[in-house]
């Protein structure tokens, strides 16, 4: 549905070039929710704004629904943009218009008669769960409700693509979840292709099918969400995963941690589970087969894109030979084992 081919964007600031995007290639298949994640200044906003040409790339092609939109006349571009809607971090609602009137705006622009506007807006109000707020002004809505209005307005022209520019960054975690659920719901109900940019891996985890990681204007990694979470390759990707998945060694364990094995001490392990290994009861198998016990100190297991993954701190209790064999067994089952020391 969306293809970016060799997209570069250079800004000139104080006569100096800023290479915001460098030769980006990206394919967002129809019907998918595709996330682009990156740190501040990585080029996310520039990238998403290139998709509807709010920002014109310095070079490269932007193909939406099989059409290279960089070659369109202004008049054709305006028409095409109706099929590429966008929502923003700060909602961009008109404060002087009610919820109903905000949602009706794009329909008024295309000259739809009033008797057709009313049922369409009512249908959109129902879709986003705001039927009872139709006559309210934006100032009297919560952030989540404002974003729902923005989503309804974005859907008014039955777009094929919805671009989400940090759409949940101004919202609290619970409201973020409900807005992401709404986006997933409309993706499924309407078959809408969604491209979103975010700096939060949790957003990607919750709704995306695929994700691309952007760093300093370059696309450094791209894959399904399951693959990215279970086998992140690039260092930036790994940092993002760490931000959703990290376990610190508790202070009392840190204090007694010895770097070398000693009689009466047991290895403290950090286990990283990815992909297939979480489907196998490896820990209990290791315990039975090698006569060891696992004293799990903390664990964080998660699920994204059909893949279970997680991280665990555990003390492996048993004699030295048995713990070594058990560690080998875990490793052969694709669990990454890090011996942090001995406690
Ligand atoms: N209009 C502009 N003029 C000059 N430089 C710009 C312009 N817009 C963006 N840039 C620069 O391009 C780079 C990428 O900016 P961009 O806003 O796309 O990053 P971002 O990943 O969206 O960051 P953030 O998450 O902080 O919004 C930055 O170095 C930024 O300063």
Coordinates of C-alpha atoms and ligand atoms in Angstrom, one line a residue:
X1 CA 0.0 0.0 0.0
X2 CA 2.8 2.4 0.9
X3 CA 6.3 2.1 -0.7
X4 CA 9.1 4.5 0.0
X5 CA 11.9 4.2 -2.5
X6 CA 15.3 5.7 -1.8
X7 CA 13.8 8.6 0.2
X8 CA 16.3 11.2 1.3
X9 CA 15.5 14.5 2.9
X10 CA 18.0 17.3 3.6
X11 CA 17.1 20.4 5.4
X12 CA 19.3 23.5 5.2
X13 CA 19.6 25.3 8.5
X14 CA 22.0 28.3 8.9
X15 CA 23.4 27.3 5.5
X16 CA 24.3 23.9 6.9
X17 CA 22.8 20.7 5.5
X18 CA 20.8 18.5 8.0
X19 CA 20.5 15.0 6.6
X20 CA 17.1 14.1 8.2
X21 CA 16.5 11.0 6.0
X22 CA 19.1 9.0 4.2
X23 CA 18.0 6.6 1.4
X24 CA 15.0 5.1 3.1
X25 CA 13.3 2.1 1.6
X26 CA 10.1 0.9 3.2
X27 CA 7.2 -1.2 2.2
X28 CA 3.9 -1.2 4.2
X29 CA 1.6 -3.9 2.9
X30 CA -2.1 -3.2 2.7
X31 CA -4.1 -3.8 5.8
X32 CA -1.1 -3.9 8.1
X33 CA -0.3 -1.8 11.2
X34 CA 3.3 -0.8 10.6
X35 CA 5.4 1.0 13.2
X36 CA 8.5 3.2 12.8
X37 CA 10.4 3.6 16.0
X38 CA 13.3 5.9 16.7
X39 CA 14.8 8.2 19.3
X40 CA 14.2 11.9 19.4
X41 CA 15.7 13.5 16.2
X42 CA 16.0 10.2 14.4
X43 CA 13.8 11.4 11.5
X44 CA 10.4 9.8 12.4
X45 CA 8.3 12.9 11.9
X46 CA 10.1 13.8 8.7
X47 CA 9.5 10.3 7.4
X48 CA 5.8 10.1 8.1
X49 CA 5.3 13.6 6.7
X50 CA 7.0 12.5 3.5
X51 CA 4.2 9.9 3.0
X52 CA 1.6 12.5 2.4
X53 CA 4.1 15.1 1.1
X54 CA 3.5 17.5 4.0
X55 CA 7.3 17.3 3.6
X56 CA 8.6 16.8 0.1
X57 CA 11.6 14.4 0.0
X58 CA 14.8 15.8 -1.5
X59 CA 14.9 12.6 -3.6
X60 CA 13.1 9.3 -4.0
X61 CA 9.6 8.1 -4.7
X62 CA 6.6 7.9 -2.5
X63 CA 4.2 5.3 -3.9
X64 CA 0.8 5.1 -2.3
X65 CA -1.8 2.6 -3.6
X66 CA 0.4 2.1 -6.7
X67 CA 0.7 5.8 -7.5
X68 CA 3.9 7.8 -7.3
X69 CA 2.4 10.8 -5.5
X70 CA 5.6 12.9 -5.9
X71 CA 4.7 13.4 -9.6
X72 CA 1.1 14.5 -9.0
X73 CA -0.2 18.0 -9.7
X74 CA -1.3 20.1 -6.7
X75 CA -5.0 19.5 -7.6
X76 CA -4.5 15.7 -7.8
X77 CA -2.4 15.7 -4.7
X78 CA -5.2 17.3 -2.7
X79 CA -7.6 14.6 -3.9
X80 CA -5.1 11.8 -3.2
X81 CA -4.5 13.2 0.3
X82 CA -8.1 12.5 1.2
X83 CA -7.2 8.8 1.1
X84 CA -4.2 9.4 3.3
X85 CA -5.4 10.7 6.6
X86 CA -3.3 11.7 9.5
X87 CA -3.7 12.1 13.3
X88 CA -1.3 14.0 15.5
X89 CA 0.1 14.0 19.0
X90 CA -1.8 17.2 19.9
X91 CA -5.0 16.2 18.2
X92 CA -5.3 19.5 16.1
X93 CA -9.0 19.9 16.7
X94 CA -10.8 23.2 16.0
X95 CA -11.7 24.7 19.4
X96 CA -14.6 26.7 18.1
X97 CA -16.3 23.7 16.7
X98 CA -18.2 20.9 18.6
X99 CA -17.2 17.3 18.3
X100 CA -19.8 16.8 15.6
X101 CA -18.7 19.8 13.7
X102 CA -15.0 18.8 13.9
X103 CA -15.8 15.4 12.4
X104 CA -18.0 16.9 9.8
X105 CA -15.3 19.3 8.6
X106 CA -13.6 17.1 5.9
X107 CA -17.1 16.2 4.6
X108 CA -18.0 19.9 4.3
X109 CA -14.7 20.5 2.4
X110 CA -15.7 18.1 -0.3
X111 CA -19.2 19.6 -0.5
X112 CA -21.2 16.7 0.8
X113 CA -24.9 17.7 1.4
X114 CA -25.9 18.1 5.0
X115 CA -28.4 15.3 4.9
X116 CA -25.5 12.9 4.0
X117 CA -23.1 14.4 6.5
X118 CA -25.3 13.8 9.5
X119 CA -25.6 10.0 9.2
X120 CA -21.9 9.7 8.3
X121 CA -20.8 11.7 11.4
X122 CA -23.2 9.7 13.6
X123 CA -21.7 6.5 12.3
X124 CA -18.2 7.7 13.0
X125 CA -19.2 8.9 16.5
X126 CA -20.4 5.4 17.2
X127 CA -17.2 3.8 15.8
X128 CA -15.1 5.8 18.2
X129 CA -17.6 5.6 21.1
X130 CA -18.4 9.2 21.5
X131 CA -22.1 9.3 20.6
X132 CA -23.0 11.2 23.8
X133 CA -20.3 13.9 23.2
X134 CA -21.5 15.1 19.8
X135 CA -22.4 18.6 21.0
X136 CA -19.4 19.1 23.3
X137 CA -16.5 21.5 22.6
X138 CA -12.9 20.1 22.6
X139 CA -12.0 22.1 25.7
X140 CA -14.4 19.9 27.7
X141 CA -12.9 16.6 26.5
X142 CA -10.2 14.5 28.0
X143 CA -7.0 13.9 25.9
X144 CA -8.2 10.4 25.0
X145 CA -11.6 11.7 23.9
X146 CA -9.9 14.4 21.8
X147 CA -7.9 11.8 20.0
X148 CA -11.0 9.8 19.4
X149 CA -12.6 12.9 17.7
X150 CA -9.4 13.3 15.7
X151 CA -9.6 9.6 14.6
X152 CA -13.2 10.0 13.6
X153 CA -12.4 13.1 11.6
X154 CA -9.5 11.3 10.0
X155 CA -11.8 8.5 8.9
X156 CA -14.6 10.8 7.5
X157 CA -13.3 10.5 3.9
X158 CA -12.9 6.7 4.1
X159 CA -9.2 6.8 3.7
X160 CA -7.1 3.8 2.7
X161 CA -4.2 4.9 4.9
X162 CA -4.0 6.4 8.3
X163 CA -0.8 8.0 9.4
X164 CA -0.3 8.4 13.2
X165 CA 2.3 10.9 14.3
X166 CA 3.0 10.0 17.9
X167 CA -0.7 9.7 18.4
X168 CA -0.5 8.5 22.0
X169 CA 2.5 10.4 23.2
X170 CA 0.5 13.0 25.1
X171 CA -1.7 10.4 26.8
X172 CA -1.4 8.4 30.0
X173 CA -0.7 4.7 29.8
X174 CA -4.3 3.6 30.3
X175 CA -5.7 6.0 27.7
X176 CA -2.9 5.0 25.4
X177 CA -4.0 1.4 25.6
X178 CA -7.6 2.3 24.8
X179 CA -6.6 4.5 21.8
X180 CA -4.3 1.7 20.5
X181 CA -7.2 -0.8 20.9
X182 CA -9.4 1.6 18.9
X183 CA -6.8 1.8 16.1
X184 CA -6.5 -2.0 16.0
X185 CA -10.3 -2.2 15.9
X186 CA -10.6 0.1 12.9
X187 CA -7.7 -1.6 11.2
X188 CA -9.6 -4.9 11.4
X189 CA -13.1 -3.5 10.8
X190 CA -12.2 -1.2 7.9
X191 CA -9.1 -3.0 6.5
X192 CA -7.3 0.3 7.0
X193 CA -3.5 0.4 6.5
X194 CA -1.9 2.2 9.5
X195 CA 1.6 3.6 9.6
X196 CA 2.5 5.0 13.0
X197 CA 5.6 6.6 14.4
X198 CA 6.5 6.3 18.0
X199 CA 9.5 6.4 20.4
X200 CA 7.8 3.8 22.7
X201 CA 8.4 0.1 22.2
X202 CA 5.2 -0.7 24.2
X203 CA 3.1 0.9 21.4
X204 CA 4.8 -1.3 18.8
X205 CA 4.3 -4.3 21.0
X206 CA 0.7 -3.7 21.5
X207 CA -0.5 -3.2 18.0
X208 CA 2.0 -3.4 15.2
X209 CA 2.5 -6.3 12.7
X210 CA 5.8 -5.0 11.5
X211 CA 8.3 -2.4 12.7
X212 CA 11.2 -0.5 11.2
X213 CA 13.8 1.1 13.4
X214 CA 15.2 4.4 12.4
X215 CA 18.4 6.0 13.7
X216 CA 20.1 9.2 12.6
X217 CA 18.0 9.3 9.4
X218 CA 18.8 5.7 8.4
X219 CA 16.6 2.6 8.6
X220 CA 18.7 0.2 10.6
X221 CA 16.4 -2.7 11.0
X222 CA 13.0 -3.9 9.8
X223 CA 11.0 -7.0 10.6
X224 CA 7.9 -8.5 12.1
X225 CA 7.3 -7.5 15.7
X226 CA 7.9 -11.1 16.9
X227 CA 11.2 -11.3 15.1
X228 CA 12.4 -7.9 16.3
X229 CA 11.5 -8.7 19.9
X230 CA 13.0 -12.1 19.9
X231 CA 16.1 -11.5 17.8
X232 CA 16.9 -7.8 17.7
X233 CA 20.1 -7.3 15.7
X234 CA 20.9 -3.6 15.7
X235 CA 22.1 -2.0 18.9
X236 CA 19.5 0.7 18.8
X237 CA 16.8 -1.9 18.5
X238 CA 18.3 -3.8 21.4
X239 CA 18.1 -0.6 23.5
X240 CA 14.5 -0.1 22.7
X241 CA 13.7 -3.7 23.7
X242 CA 15.7 -3.2 26.9
X243 CA 13.4 -0.2 27.6
X244 CA 10.4 -2.5 27.8
X245 CA 12.2 -5.5 29.2
X246 CA 14.8 -5.1 31.8
X247 CA 15.4 -6.7 35.2
X248 CA 17.8 -5.2 37.7
X249 CA 19.7 -7.4 40.1
X250 CA 18.2 -6.7 43.5
X251 CA 20.5 -4.8 45.8
X252 CA 20.9 -7.5 48.4
X253 CA 21.9 -10.0 45.7
X254 CA 24.3 -7.5 44.2
X255 CA 26.0 -7.1 47.5
X256 CA 26.6 -10.8 48.0
X257 CA 27.4 -11.5 44.4
X258 CA 30.9 -13.2 44.0
X259 CA 32.5 -13.1 40.5
X260 CA 34.1 -16.5 41.0
X261 CA 32.6 -19.9 41.9
X262 CA 33.0 -21.0 45.5
X263 CA 31.8 -23.9 47.6
X264 CA 28.3 -23.3 48.8
X265 CA 27.6 -20.6 46.3
X266 CA 25.2 -21.1 43.3
X267 CA 25.2 -19.3 39.9
X268 CA 23.0 -16.4 39.5
X269 CA 21.7 -16.5 35.9
X270 CA 20.0 -14.0 33.6
X271 CA 18.0 -16.1 31.1
X272 CA 16.7 -14.5 27.9
X273 CA 13.8 -16.4 26.2
X274 CA 13.0 -15.8 22.6
X275 CA 10.8 -17.5 20.0
X276 CA 10.5 -21.2 20.3
X277 CA 12.2 -21.7 23.6
X278 CA 9.4 -20.2 25.6
X279 CA 7.0 -22.8 24.3
X280 CA 9.0 -25.6 25.9
X281 CA 9.0 -26.1 29.7
X282 CA 12.8 -26.0 29.7
X283 CA 13.3 -24.9 33.3
X284 CA 11.3 -27.8 34.8
X285 CA 12.9 -30.2 32.3
X286 CA 16.3 -29.1 33.4
X287 CA 15.3 -29.4 37.0
X288 CA 14.2 -33.0 36.6
X289 CA 17.0 -34.1 34.3
X290 CA 19.9 -32.6 36.1
X291 CA 18.7 -32.6 39.7
X292 CA 18.9 -28.9 40.2
X293 CA 16.4 -26.3 41.6
X294 CA 15.7 -22.9 40.1
X295 CA 15.0 -20.2 42.6
X296 CA 13.4 -17.6 40.4
X297 CA 14.1 -14.1 41.8
X298 CA 12.3 -12.0 39.2
X299 CA 10.9 -12.5 35.7
X300 CA 9.3 -10.7 33.0
X301 CA 7.6 -12.7 30.3
X302 CA 5.8 -11.1 27.4
X303 CA 4.0 -11.8 24.2
X304 CA 4.2 -9.8 20.9
X305 CA 3.4 -10.6 17.3
X306 CA 2.7 -14.2 18.1
X307 CA 6.0 -14.7 19.9
X308 CA 6.6 -15.2 23.5
X309 CA 9.8 -13.7 24.9
X310 CA 11.1 -12.7 28.2
X311 CA 13.9 -12.3 30.7
X312 CA 14.4 -14.0 34.1
X313 CA 16.8 -13.8 37.0
X314 CA 17.3 -17.1 38.7
X315 CA 19.6 -18.8 41.2
X316 CA 20.4 -22.3 40.0
X317 CA 20.8 -24.5 43.0
X318 CA 22.7 -27.8 42.6
X319 CA 26.2 -29.2 42.4
X320 CA 28.7 -27.7 40.1
X321 CA 28.6 -30.4 37.4
X322 CA 24.8 -30.5 37.4
X323 CA 24.4 -26.8 37.1
X324 CA 26.9 -26.7 34.2
X325 CA 25.0 -29.4 32.4
X326 CA 21.7 -27.7 33.1
X327 CA 23.1 -24.4 31.7
X328 CA 24.2 -26.3 28.5
X329 CA 20.8 -27.8 28.2
X330 CA 19.1 -24.4 28.4
X331 CA 21.5 -23.0 25.8
X332 CA 20.7 -25.9 23.4
X333 CA 17.1 -24.9 23.8
X334 CA 17.8 -21.4 22.5
X335 CA 17.8 -19.7 25.9
X336 CA 20.5 -17.2 26.2
X337 CA 22.2 -17.8 29.6
X338 CA 24.4 -15.2 31.2
X339 CA 26.2 -16.1 34.5
X340 CA 26.1 -12.9 36.5
X341 CA 28.1 -14.3 39.3
X342 CA 27.6 -16.6 42.3
X343 CA 25.5 -16.1 45.4
Ligands
LIG1 N1 12.0 22.1 9.1 C1 13.2 21.7 9.5 N2 14.3 22.5 9.3 C2 15.5 22.1 9.7 N3 15.8 20.9 10.3 C3 14.7 20.1 10.5 C4 13.4 20.4 10.2 N4 12.6 19.4 10.6 C5 13.4 18.5 11.1 N5 14.7 18.9 11.1 C6 15.8 18.1 11.6 O1 15.8 16.8 11.1 C7 16.1 15.8 12.0 C8 15.0 14.8 12.2 O2 13.9 15.5 12.8 P1 12.5 14.8 13.1 O3 11.6 15.8 13.6 O4 12.0 14.1 11.8 O5 12.9 13.7 14.2 P2 11.9 12.9 15.1 O6 12.5 11.5 15.1 O7 10.5 13.0 14.7 O8 12.2 13.5 16.5 P3 11.2 13.8 17.7 O9 10.7 12.4 18.2 O10 12.0 14.6 18.7 O11 10.0 14.6 17.2 C9 16.5 16.6 13.3 O12 17.9 16.8 13.3 C10 15.7 17.9 13.1 O13 16.4 18.9 13.8

